[in-house]
Amino acid sequence: MSQPTDNLDRTELFINRELSWLAFNRRVLEQGLRASLPPLERLKFLAIFSSNLDEFFMIRVAGLMQQAAAGVTSKDPSGLSPKEQLDAVAAAAHELVRQHTQAVNALLEELRTHGLTVLKRSEWKLEQREFLRDFFDHEMLPILTPMAVQELQPCPLLPGLQLHVAITLDGQEAKRLLVIPVPPVFIRYMTVPSREGTLLVAVEDIIADNAARLCPNSIISSIDVFRLTRDADVSVQEDEAGDLLESVEQAVQDRRRRAVVRAEVNAGASETLTRWLTATYALAEQDIYTIDGRLNGGSLWEIAGRSGYDALRLPDWPPQPPRDLAGYDSLWEAIADHDVLLCHPYESFEPVVRLLQQAAQDPCVLAVKQTLYRTSGDSPIIDALEKAAENGKEVTVLVELKARFDEARNVTWARRLEDAGCHVIYGVVGLKTHAKALLIVRRESGRIRRYVHLATGNYNDKTARLYSDIGLFTCDSQLAQDVATFFNLLTGFSEGTAMEKLTIAPISLRRKVIDLIDREIAASSPDRPGLIIAKTNALEDKKICQAFYRASQAGVRVRLNVRGVCCLRPGVKGVSDRIEVVSILDRFLEHARIYYFSNGGHPEVYLSSADLMGRNLDKRFETLFPIHDARLKKRLADMLDTYFQDTVQSWRLRADGTYEPAKPAGKKAVSAQTMLYEQAVAAQRKTRMNSARFKPIKSQKS
Amino acid sequence: MTQTETQETPPVEPLAAIDIGTNSIRLLIGQLMPDGGIEILEKAHRTVRLGQDSFRRGRLEPETMQAAVSILREFKRTIDLYKVNHVWTVATSALREARNADVFCDRVLSATGLGVDIIDAPQEGRLAVMAVRAALNDKPPSLGTHTLICEVGGGGTMLTALDHGQIEAAHNLGLGSIRLREALGAGELSGESANELIQNEINATMASLEGLISLKSIRTFFIIGSDARFAAARAGKKLPNPKFSTLSRKAFDKLVDAIRPLSLEQVMAKYGVSYNDAETLSAALMIYQTLLHETSAANVIVASVTMRDGLLLELARRCRHQDDPWFGREVIQSATAIAEKYKVNLPHARRVAACAVRLFDELAKEHRLGQRYRTLLEAAALLHEVGTFVASRAYHKHSYYLIANSEIYGLNHHEVQIVAAVARYHRHSAPKPTHLEYISLPQESRVIVNKLASILRLAKALDISDVRKAEQLTFKLTQDKLTVFVPGLADISLRKRLLESRNDMFEHVFGMELDFEGI
């Protein structure tokens, strides 16, 4: 219940979501400018910046444009109409893109000094030119489709996100335009033979170099490159921009399907091209981005990920064996003994895979149930599930196909599972399964025991090395029953939703979080003020923001660790004085969701698969689960504290919506992720020291 | 069969209970741990509107049956996954009132192998009480004096009155949340009007409790069921015992008043409940409220247990060959009440009963019947002379009729038939193929009746004038002879009677000679 004294709906209390996201991407850009990072690490961030921005335009900006086209004028919680948001976004984005291009250009220059060179066309030597001509003739020419776009009615559909080479030709009356889509089958930066160092050539340059041969008998006035960004597919829109689309009529949506939301062109592109783009795709001036460098920064990943050049990267941090499994030969035994916490990527994800592999072969295992969202295609997890089904276990897999843009890949392995005998559920109508849960039913010495794994991150052994996530293994009977109920709900086996420990979105997760905040308020007193520490990837839900405001007003200290979008405004007098927000961007993508409540001296810690975003809490299956083991609670509480001690990779949100980078200020520069990794290494060292003693196997008689 | 005294830990047993109710079919799978506790493994429920069919048309429609069978198939698959050997499938009011219940049960049996047990309302109540008792585990709140346990189901409201933890009376009120809505066509009315109609019906039905259960004297009021749990979640205070919550009268009234004017859709929106839950909510809460106000209880206690928990407990007992310590007492209490009703010479009946059970115990290895049958015998002994209420000539036949048509709390219909038959055969003719009441029993039951009736005859013949003397009886049992050492055998008439009984049923049934000697 909101306090009657203060109006917590005021627009000045909320930061616009899209602008907050751009501020996040700015922090990504800043990582790309951080001189203390090796060059290829910086390049990674610059690549991520671009691909992030691509998605942002395809989904969020597209959604805003749909609203504007539909004549929607309603304002977001921060008081901006769709048009106002589009304008603000454009202003910020243009500036960011300008800075990004500069950064990329500078970094590519720097890489030259390390023997990694992306050649400009003007730098091609004869032998390279000949090599590339040969390549063009044999590999490229046969599959190029140059189009005289002005003459084709209707205009052919040029795919989004793909590079296109545009040749402007002099004509009798007016200039003519020839557009050549760059086939995506080619990698962006091709290696050319060199005597020393690596020489790379951009694929569009190869086409440009051979342009004359594509249009003989014509005078080429300009060769340019452009890239279109289109409105994303409906199913993705439904999930990621559903909040925007709610108010847009279906008819409008259909008309605008795949509409172009952004066009990028190189600086100095011909007027013919820009005029044609503007006219054909009904673009406003602010929708056209002029890049004074290479387009599609996302493809810089190809360079950043090149093998070799390890000197230009940070040293690898191999995941350590999890400390909770120290001393145990058998995973089953360890989990039955005590709850096991896995903190990735500091600790290895391998035990999760291993447990599944063992379950597949273990004759005592009766059933395996798992949710799979964004798993890797060649995943050992899928292999294990296949094997389990082949070995006669009852395997139920909930596959989320709407995982962004991996749809095609997802379908093949889902079929594989089905063929092996798994009971595959392709999601639930209207809801995206974002929860990460695993249930194994095993018969041991006559009794049934259930092993549960709940996590904040996906069952993806690859991302488990790049994202920071937390997983819990437990045999707790009540939690196992709740997880069983959860799977029964997803498979349609049961309609019952009564759960005691597990909380599920879309049923009651938001309510539970708000109840926990309210409880903290009630338990808070001047002598012992309450404390809430919440780590999440995004905080956007209005009701939860308001609950945090109420907590601050009631004297509760609220420490928020929000990596990305944060619509809550800290430091507003009388509203959020006691709220601080930090964001950590470091080598691993912060992904875990942890919630801590001091609860009047009986602290409670929860992990969750959910970010605090309105639509996620209403349109996705998510989990929120408590950690009961006191030892693990302490470990998580300490971890939360560690993030606030970061003085290098953290940013603090100001009341005006901008972020201030942390300053070491006399203290030693401390990075939270480094501390956490060092802790994992130290724990492993200690284990090795302890296991130098022999452990006798005693008789079972008690 | 009593549990053999061994030092081995009993194995863990998976158990499953299925409840085919008015609105849904519910599954509960648990495992019985060595310490006797039951760990719940799976809980599931699916909506199937059997009650709607039964209450509206008196029969189950093909589509509904089909849906139910397919759900049961799925449940059975999961039961098989856990390799459960002990499954109990029960059905309640929806099947009790369906003319074609048999057809449905047959279909279920052939499709899934599950045998459906259509239980009566008192049995439902008993299982619920069992579940509440187990949840209380001797901790507060206690089943103290003047306690009422109530569950509003789709088809009826089960009321069980207890005193000092023991069941005193049970009644099934014909007020069910689904039945009410169906009967009153409430589906077509607005929230306010529908609920008004329902309240009127509730008030009218309350009168039928007169003389059966004294609500005014009730001081502790337990309610169970999903609607009860809803009230606890919305307005209840949790008690130290995690499965229990309490609501004051005021809190309960406030909740009901808030729901009364709402339509189903409004209830769904306001409380975030599904359509199924919303359907039963207002009617059920109004019934609880009306009852609460009739009692002297200051508040209502909600127990988060279900009849299914009771089913598992009962299954667990059977697994471990244990007997319900309360069962015997409740049956005897009920039988005694009936005996009193028919003005039986209770002291005499009790003496015969005491003797009968002593004989039963002594002959345990011979008859090999479980403890439950001891109770049936005791009940039969208490009731064997009720027929004298009608006439003294051939009173044993009147006894049969009266007992067979009575409700003995704790016994199912079949067991009541056995008690009636045992009482019938305590004198005169032994069972004959022409006796319909005997021949209509399954063979297994006929064997039981033979054994119990023989014992009852002997007990009656011994007709000791003093109950204490029954305890003085001693026995010597060899392979083919039972010698009873009777005090006061000097009495001529006693000796004559006893000698006559020798050629009676006993020797035929037990295949052993009977002899008497004085003490």
CSV table of C-alpha atoms in Angstrom, one decimal, chain A residues 8-352:
chain,number,residue,atom,x,y,z
A,8,LEU,CA,5.3,8.2,-5.8
A,9,ASP,CA,3.9,8.4,-9.3
A,10,ARG,CA,5.6,11.7,-10.1
A,11,THR,CA,7.4,11.6,-13.4
A,12,GLU,CA,10.6,13.1,-12.0
A,13,LEU,CA,11.1,10.0,-9.9
A,14,PHE,CA,11.7,7.8,-12.9
A,15,ILE,CA,14.4,7.6,-15.5
A,16,ASN,CA,13.3,6.8,-19.0
A,17,ARG,CA,14.1,3.1,-19.7
A,18,GLU,CA,15.6,3.7,-23.2
A,19,LEU,CA,17.8,6.5,-22.1
A,20,SER,CA,19.0,4.4,-19.2
A,21,TRP,CA,19.8,1.6,-21.5
A,22,LEU,CA,21.8,4.0,-23.7
A,23,ALA,CA,23.7,5.1,-20.5
A,24,PHE,CA,24.5,1.4,-20.0
A,25,ASN,CA,25.8,1.1,-23.5
A,26,ARG,CA,27.8,4.2,-22.9
A,27,ARG,CA,29.5,2.3,-20.0
A,28,VAL,CA,30.2,-0.5,-22.5
A,29,LEU,CA,31.8,2.0,-24.8
A,30,GLU,CA,33.8,3.4,-21.9
A,31,GLN,CA,35.2,-0.1,-21.3
A,32,GLY,CA,36.3,0.0,-24.9
A,33,LEU,CA,38.2,3.2,-24.1
A,34,ARG,CA,39.8,2.0,-20.9
A,35,ALA,CA,43.5,2.3,-21.5
A,36,SER,CA,44.3,-0.1,-18.7
A,37,LEU,CA,42.7,-2.9,-20.7
A,38,PRO,CA,44.6,-4.8,-23.4
A,39,PRO,CA,43.6,-3.8,-26.9
A,40,LEU,CA,41.7,-6.9,-27.9
A,41,GLU,CA,39.7,-6.7,-24.7
A,42,ARG,CA,38.8,-3.2,-25.6
A,43,LEU,CA,37.9,-4.3,-29.1
A,44,LYS,CA,35.5,-6.8,-27.6
A,45,PHE,CA,33.6,-4.1,-25.8
A,46,LEU,CA,33.5,-2.0,-28.9
A,47,ALA,CA,32.0,-4.9,-30.8
A,48,ILE,CA,29.5,-5.6,-28.0
A,49,PHE,CA,28.5,-1.9,-28.1
A,50,SER,CA,27.6,-2.2,-31.8
A,51,SER,CA,25.7,-5.5,-31.5
A,52,ASN,CA,23.9,-4.1,-28.5
A,53,LEU,CA,22.9,-1.1,-30.4
A,54,ASP,CA,21.7,-3.1,-33.3
A,55,GLU,CA,19.3,-5.0,-31.1
A,56,PHE,CA,18.2,-1.9,-29.3
A,57,PHE,CA,17.2,-0.3,-32.6
A,58,MET,CA,15.5,-3.5,-33.9
A,59,ILE,CA,13.5,-3.9,-30.8
A,60,ARG,CA,13.1,-0.8,-28.7
A,61,VAL,CA,13.4,2.0,-31.2
A,62,ALA,CA,11.2,0.0,-33.6
A,63,GLY,CA,8.6,-0.4,-30.8
A,64,LEU,CA,8.7,3.4,-30.2
A,65,MET,CA,8.3,4.1,-33.9
A,66,GLN,CA,5.3,1.7,-33.9
A,67,GLN,CA,3.8,3.7,-31.1
A,68,ALA,CA,4.5,7.0,-32.9
A,69,ALA,CA,3.0,5.7,-36.1
A,70,ALA,CA,-0.1,4.6,-34.3
A,71,GLY,CA,-0.5,8.1,-32.9
A,72,VAL,CA,0.1,6.9,-29.3
A,73,THR,CA,0.7,9.9,-27.1
A,74,SER,CA,0.6,8.3,-23.7
A,75,LYS,CA,3.7,9.0,-21.6
A,76,ASP,CA,6.1,6.6,-19.9
A,77,PRO,CA,6.6,6.8,-16.2
A,78,SER,CA,9.2,9.5,-16.7
A,79,GLY,CA,6.7,11.6,-18.6
A,80,LEU,CA,8.0,11.3,-22.1
A,81,SER,CA,5.8,10.5,-25.1
A,82,PRO,CA,7.0,8.1,-27.8
A,83,LYS,CA,8.0,10.9,-30.1
A,84,GLU,CA,9.9,12.7,-27.3
A,85,GLN,CA,11.7,9.4,-26.5
A,86,LEU,CA,12.6,8.9,-30.1
A,87,ASP,CA,14.1,12.4,-30.3
A,88,ALA,CA,16.0,11.9,-27.0
A,89,VAL,CA,17.3,8.5,-28.1
A,90,ALA,CA,18.4,9.8,-31.4
A,91,ALA,CA,20.3,12.7,-29.9
A,92,ALA,CA,22.1,10.4,-27.4
A,93,ALA,CA,22.7,7.6,-30.0
A,94,HIS,CA,24.2,9.9,-32.6
A,95,GLU,CA,26.7,11.2,-30.0
A,96,LEU,CA,27.5,7.7,-28.8
A,97,VAL,CA,28.0,6.4,-32.3
A,98,ARG,CA,30.3,9.2,-33.1
A,99,GLN,CA,32.4,8.5,-30.1
A,100,HIS,CA,32.3,4.8,-30.8
A,101,THR,CA,33.5,5.3,-34.4
A,102,GLN,CA,36.4,7.4,-33.1
A,103,ALA,CA,37.3,4.8,-30.6
A,104,VAL,CA,37.3,2.0,-33.2
A,105,ASN,CA,39.4,4.0,-35.6
A,106,ALA,CA,41.9,4.7,-32.8
A,107,LEU,CA,42.0,1.1,-31.7
A,108,LEU,CA,42.5,-0.2,-35.2
A,109,GLU,CA,45.4,2.1,-35.6
A,110,GLU,CA,46.8,0.9,-32.3
A,111,LEU,CA,46.4,-2.7,-33.4
A,112,ARG,CA,48.6,-2.0,-36.4
A,113,THR,CA,51.5,-1.5,-34.0
A,114,HIS,CA,50.9,-5.0,-32.7
A,115,GLY,CA,51.0,-6.5,-36.2
A,116,LEU,CA,47.3,-6.8,-36.6
A,117,THR,CA,46.3,-4.6,-39.6
A,118,VAL,CA,43.0,-3.9,-41.3
A,119,LEU,CA,44.1,-2.6,-44.6
A,120,LYS,CA,42.4,0.3,-46.3
A,121,ARG,CA,41.8,-0.2,-50.0
A,122,SER,CA,44.3,2.4,-50.8
A,123,GLU,CA,47.0,0.4,-49.0
A,124,TRP,CA,46.6,-2.7,-51.1
A,125,LYS,CA,49.7,-3.8,-52.8
A,126,LEU,CA,49.6,-5.3,-56.2
A,127,GLU,CA,49.9,-8.9,-55.1
A,128,GLN,CA,47.1,-8.5,-52.6
A,129,ARG,CA,45.0,-6.9,-55.2
A,130,GLU,CA,45.5,-9.7,-57.6
A,131,PHE,CA,44.9,-12.3,-54.9
A,132,LEU,CA,41.6,-10.6,-54.1
A,133,ARG,CA,40.6,-10.2,-57.6
A,134,ASP,CA,41.0,-13.9,-58.1
A,135,PHE,CA,38.9,-14.5,-55.0
A,136,PHE,CA,36.3,-12.1,-56.2
A,137,ASP,CA,36.1,-13.8,-59.6
A,138,HIS,CA,35.8,-17.3,-58.2
A,139,GLU,CA,34.0,-17.0,-55.0
A,140,MET,CA,32.1,-13.7,-54.9
A,141,LEU,CA,31.0,-12.8,-58.4
A,142,PRO,CA,28.9,-15.9,-59.0
A,143,ILE,CA,26.7,-15.1,-56.1
A,144,LEU,CA,26.4,-11.4,-56.2
A,145,THR,CA,23.1,-9.8,-57.2
A,146,PRO,CA,23.6,-6.2,-58.2
A,147,MET,CA,20.3,-4.4,-58.3
A,148,ALA,CA,19.3,-1.2,-60.1
A,149,VAL,CA,17.0,-0.4,-57.2
A,150,GLN,CA,15.4,2.7,-58.7
A,151,GLU,CA,14.1,0.8,-61.6
A,152,LEU,CA,12.7,-2.1,-59.7
A,153,GLN,CA,9.1,-1.9,-58.6
A,154,PRO,CA,8.5,-2.8,-55.9
A,155,CYS,CA,11.8,-2.2,-54.4
A,156,PRO,CA,13.4,-5.5,-53.5
A,157,LEU,CA,13.6,-6.4,-49.8
A,158,LEU,CA,17.1,-5.6,-48.7
A,159,PRO,CA,17.8,-7.7,-45.6
A,160,GLY,CA,18.5,-5.9,-42.3
A,161,LEU,CA,21.9,-5.8,-40.6
A,162,GLN,CA,23.6,-6.8,-43.8
A,163,LEU,CA,26.1,-4.6,-45.5
A,164,HIS,CA,25.3,-3.3,-48.9
A,165,VAL,CA,27.7,-1.8,-51.4
A,166,ALA,CA,26.0,1.1,-53.3
A,167,ILE,CA,27.5,2.3,-56.6
A,168,THR,CA,26.4,5.6,-57.8
A,169,LEU,CA,26.7,5.9,-61.5
A,170,ASP,CA,26.6,9.0,-63.7
A,171,GLY,CA,23.7,8.9,-65.9
A,172,GLN,CA,22.1,11.0,-68.7
A,173,GLU,CA,19.5,12.7,-66.7
A,174,ALA,CA,20.2,11.7,-63.1
A,175,LYS,CA,22.6,9.6,-61.3
A,176,ARG,CA,21.7,5.9,-61.1
A,177,LEU,CA,22.2,3.6,-58.1
A,178,LEU,CA,23.4,0.0,-58.2
A,179,VAL,CA,23.0,-1.8,-54.9
A,180,ILE,CA,24.9,-5.0,-54.2
A,181,PRO,CA,24.1,-6.9,-51.0
A,182,VAL,CA,27.2,-8.3,-49.4
A,183,PRO,CA,26.4,-12.0,-49.0
A,184,PRO,CA,26.5,-13.0,-45.3
A,185,VAL,CA,28.3,-16.2,-46.2
A,186,PHE,CA,31.6,-14.3,-46.3
A,187,ILE,CA,33.4,-13.3,-43.1
A,188,ARG,CA,33.7,-9.6,-42.8
A,189,TYR,CA,37.5,-9.4,-42.3
A,190,MET,CA,39.4,-11.7,-44.6
A,191,THR,CA,43.0,-12.6,-44.2
A,192,VAL,CA,45.3,-12.0,-47.1
A,193,PRO,CA,48.7,-13.6,-47.3
A,194,SER,CA,51.4,-11.5,-45.7
A,195,ARG,CA,55.0,-12.0,-44.9
A,196,GLU,CA,54.7,-10.8,-41.4
A,197,GLY,CA,51.9,-9.9,-39.1
A,198,THR,CA,48.2,-10.4,-40.0
A,199,LEU,CA,46.7,-8.5,-42.8
A,200,LEU,CA,43.0,-8.2,-43.0
A,201,VAL,CA,40.8,-6.9,-45.7
A,202,ALA,CA,37.1,-5.9,-45.4
A,203,VAL,CA,34.8,-7.8,-47.6
A,204,GLU,CA,33.0,-4.7,-48.9
A,205,ASP,CA,36.3,-3.3,-50.1
A,206,ILE,CA,36.7,-6.3,-52.3
A,207,ILE,CA,33.5,-5.6,-54.0
A,208,ALA,CA,34.3,-1.9,-54.2
A,209,ASP,CA,37.6,-2.7,-55.8
A,210,ASN,CA,35.9,-4.7,-58.5
A,211,ALA,CA,33.0,-2.4,-58.9
A,212,ALA,CA,34.0,-1.3,-62.4
A,213,ARG,CA,33.7,-4.8,-63.6
A,214,LEU,CA,30.2,-5.0,-62.4
A,215,CYS,CA,29.1,-2.0,-64.4
A,216,PRO,CA,31.2,-1.7,-67.5
A,217,ASN,CA,30.4,1.2,-69.8
A,218,SER,CA,29.4,3.3,-66.9
A,219,ILE,CA,31.1,6.1,-65.0
A,220,ILE,CA,31.2,5.5,-61.3
A,221,SER,CA,30.7,8.6,-59.4
A,222,SER,CA,30.8,7.1,-55.9
A,223,ILE,CA,31.2,3.8,-54.1
A,224,ASP,CA,29.5,3.7,-50.7
A,225,VAL,CA,28.4,1.2,-48.1
A,226,PHE,CA,25.2,1.2,-46.2
A,227,ARG,CA,23.3,-1.0,-43.7
A,228,LEU,CA,19.7,-1.1,-42.8
A,229,THR,CA,18.3,-2.0,-39.4
A,230,ARG,CA,14.8,-3.4,-39.5
A,231,ASP,CA,12.0,-3.9,-37.1
A,232,ALA,CA,12.6,-7.3,-35.5
A,233,ASP,CA,10.4,-10.4,-35.9
A,234,VAL,CA,7.0,-10.4,-34.2
A,235,SER,CA,7.8,-13.1,-31.7
A,236,VAL,CA,10.8,-11.3,-30.4
A,237,GLN,CA,8.9,-8.0,-30.3
A,238,GLU,CA,6.2,-9.7,-28.3
A,239,ASP,CA,8.6,-10.5,-25.6
A,240,GLU,CA,11.0,-7.6,-25.6
A,241,ALA,CA,8.9,-4.7,-26.7
A,242,GLY,CA,5.5,-6.0,-25.7
A,243,ASP,CA,5.1,-3.2,-23.2
A,244,LEU,CA,5.3,-0.7,-26.1
A,245,LEU,CA,3.2,-2.7,-28.5
A,246,GLU,CA,0.3,-3.2,-26.1
A,247,SER,CA,-1.1,0.1,-27.2
A,248,VAL,CA,-0.5,-0.3,-30.9
A,249,GLU,CA,-3.2,-1.7,-33.0
A,250,GLN,CA,-2.6,-4.9,-34.8
A,251,ALA,CA,-3.2,-3.3,-38.2
A,252,VAL,CA,-0.6,-0.8,-37.6
A,253,GLN,CA,1.8,-3.4,-36.4
A,254,ASP,CA,1.2,-5.5,-39.6
A,255,ARG,CA,1.8,-2.6,-41.8
A,256,ARG,CA,5.0,-1.7,-40.1
A,257,ARG,CA,6.3,-5.2,-40.0
A,258,ARG,CA,10.0,-5.2,-40.9
A,259,ALA,CA,10.0,-1.5,-41.4
A,260,VAL,CA,13.4,0.1,-41.5
A,261,VAL,CA,14.2,1.9,-38.3
A,262,ARG,CA,17.8,3.0,-39.0
A,263,ALA,CA,20.1,3.4,-41.9
A,264,GLU,CA,23.9,3.6,-41.5
A,265,VAL,CA,26.0,5.1,-44.3
A,266,ASN,CA,29.7,5.9,-44.6
A,267,ALA,CA,30.7,9.5,-44.3
A,268,GLY,CA,30.8,11.2,-47.6
A,269,ALA,CA,28.2,8.9,-49.2
A,270,SER,CA,26.6,10.2,-52.4
A,271,GLU,CA,23.6,12.3,-52.1
A,272,THR,CA,21.8,10.0,-54.6
A,273,LEU,CA,22.2,7.2,-52.1
A,274,THR,CA,21.0,9.1,-49.0
A,275,ARG,CA,18.1,10.6,-50.9
A,276,TRP,CA,17.1,7.2,-52.2
A,277,LEU,CA,17.3,5.7,-48.7
A,278,THR,CA,15.3,8.5,-47.2
A,279,ALA,CA,12.6,8.3,-49.8
A,280,THR,CA,12.3,4.5,-50.1
A,281,TYR,CA,12.3,3.8,-46.3
A,282,ALA,CA,10.5,6.9,-45.2
A,283,LEU,CA,13.3,7.9,-42.9
A,284,ALA,CA,13.7,11.0,-40.8
A,285,GLU,CA,17.0,12.8,-40.7
A,286,GLN,CA,17.7,11.5,-37.3
A,287,ASP,CA,17.3,7.9,-38.5
A,288,ILE,CA,20.3,8.1,-40.7
A,289,TYR,CA,23.6,7.5,-39.0
A,290,THR,CA,26.8,8.7,-40.8
A,291,ILE,CA,29.8,6.6,-39.8
A,292,ASP,CA,33.2,8.1,-40.3
A,293,GLY,CA,34.7,4.7,-40.3
A,294,ARG,CA,33.6,1.1,-40.9
A,295,LEU,CA,30.0,0.0,-40.5
A,296,ASN,CA,28.8,-2.9,-38.4
A,297,GLY,CA,31.0,-2.7,-35.4
A,298,GLY,CA,29.6,-6.1,-34.3
A,299,SER,CA,31.8,-7.9,-36.8
A,300,LEU,CA,34.9,-6.6,-34.9
A,301,TRP,CA,34.3,-9.8,-32.9
A,302,GLU,CA,36.0,-11.6,-35.7
A,303,ILE,CA,39.2,-9.7,-35.0
A,304,ALA,CA,38.8,-9.7,-31.2
A,305,GLY,CA,38.4,-13.5,-31.2
A,306,ARG,CA,41.2,-14.3,-33.5
A,307,SER,CA,43.5,-17.0,-32.1
A,308,GLY,CA,47.0,-16.0,-31.2
A,309,TYR,CA,47.7,-12.5,-30.0
A,310,ASP,CA,47.3,-13.6,-26.4
A,311,ALA,CA,49.5,-10.7,-25.4
A,312,LEU,CA,46.8,-8.4,-26.4
A,313,ARG,CA,44.3,-10.0,-24.1
A,314,LEU,CA,43.8,-10.4,-20.4
A,315,PRO,CA,45.3,-13.6,-19.0
A,316,ASP,CA,42.8,-16.4,-18.9
A,317,TRP,CA,41.1,-17.2,-15.6
A,318,PRO,CA,40.4,-20.9,-15.7
A,319,PRO,CA,37.3,-21.7,-13.7
A,320,GLN,CA,38.2,-23.3,-10.4
A,321,PRO,CA,36.6,-26.5,-9.0
A,322,PRO,CA,33.7,-25.5,-6.8
A,323,ARG,CA,34.7,-25.3,-3.1
A,324,ASP,CA,31.4,-26.9,-2.0
A,325,LEU,CA,32.3,-30.1,-3.8
A,326,ALA,CA,35.8,-30.4,-2.3
A,327,GLY,CA,36.5,-33.8,-0.9
A,328,TYR,CA,33.7,-35.6,-2.6
A,329,ASP,CA,34.1,-38.2,-5.2
A,330,SER,CA,30.4,-38.4,-5.9
A,331,LEU,CA,28.3,-35.4,-6.8
A,332,TRP,CA,25.2,-37.3,-5.5
A,333,GLU,CA,26.8,-37.7,-2.1
A,334,ALA,CA,27.9,-34.1,-1.9
A,335,ILE,CA,24.5,-32.7,-2.7
A,336,ALA,CA,22.8,-35.2,-0.3
A,337,ASP,CA,25.1,-34.1,2.4
A,338,HIS,CA,24.7,-30.3,2.1
A,339,ASP,CA,23.5,-27.7,-0.3
A,340,VAL,CA,26.0,-26.8,-3.0
A,341,LEU,CA,26.5,-23.3,-4.3
A,342,LEU,CA,28.3,-22.8,-7.7
A,343,CYS,CA,29.5,-19.3,-8.5
A,344,HIS,CA,30.3,-19.1,-12.1
A,345,PRO,CA,32.5,-18.4,-13.9
A,346,TYR,CA,34.9,-18.3,-11.0
A,347,GLU,CA,33.9,-21.8,-10.3
A,348,SER,CA,33.4,-24.4,-13.0
A,349,PHE,CA,30.1,-25.2,-14.6
A,350,GLU,CA,31.4,-28.7,-15.3
A,351,PRO,CA,29.7,-30.3,-12.3
A,352,VAL,CA,26.3,-29.5,-13.7
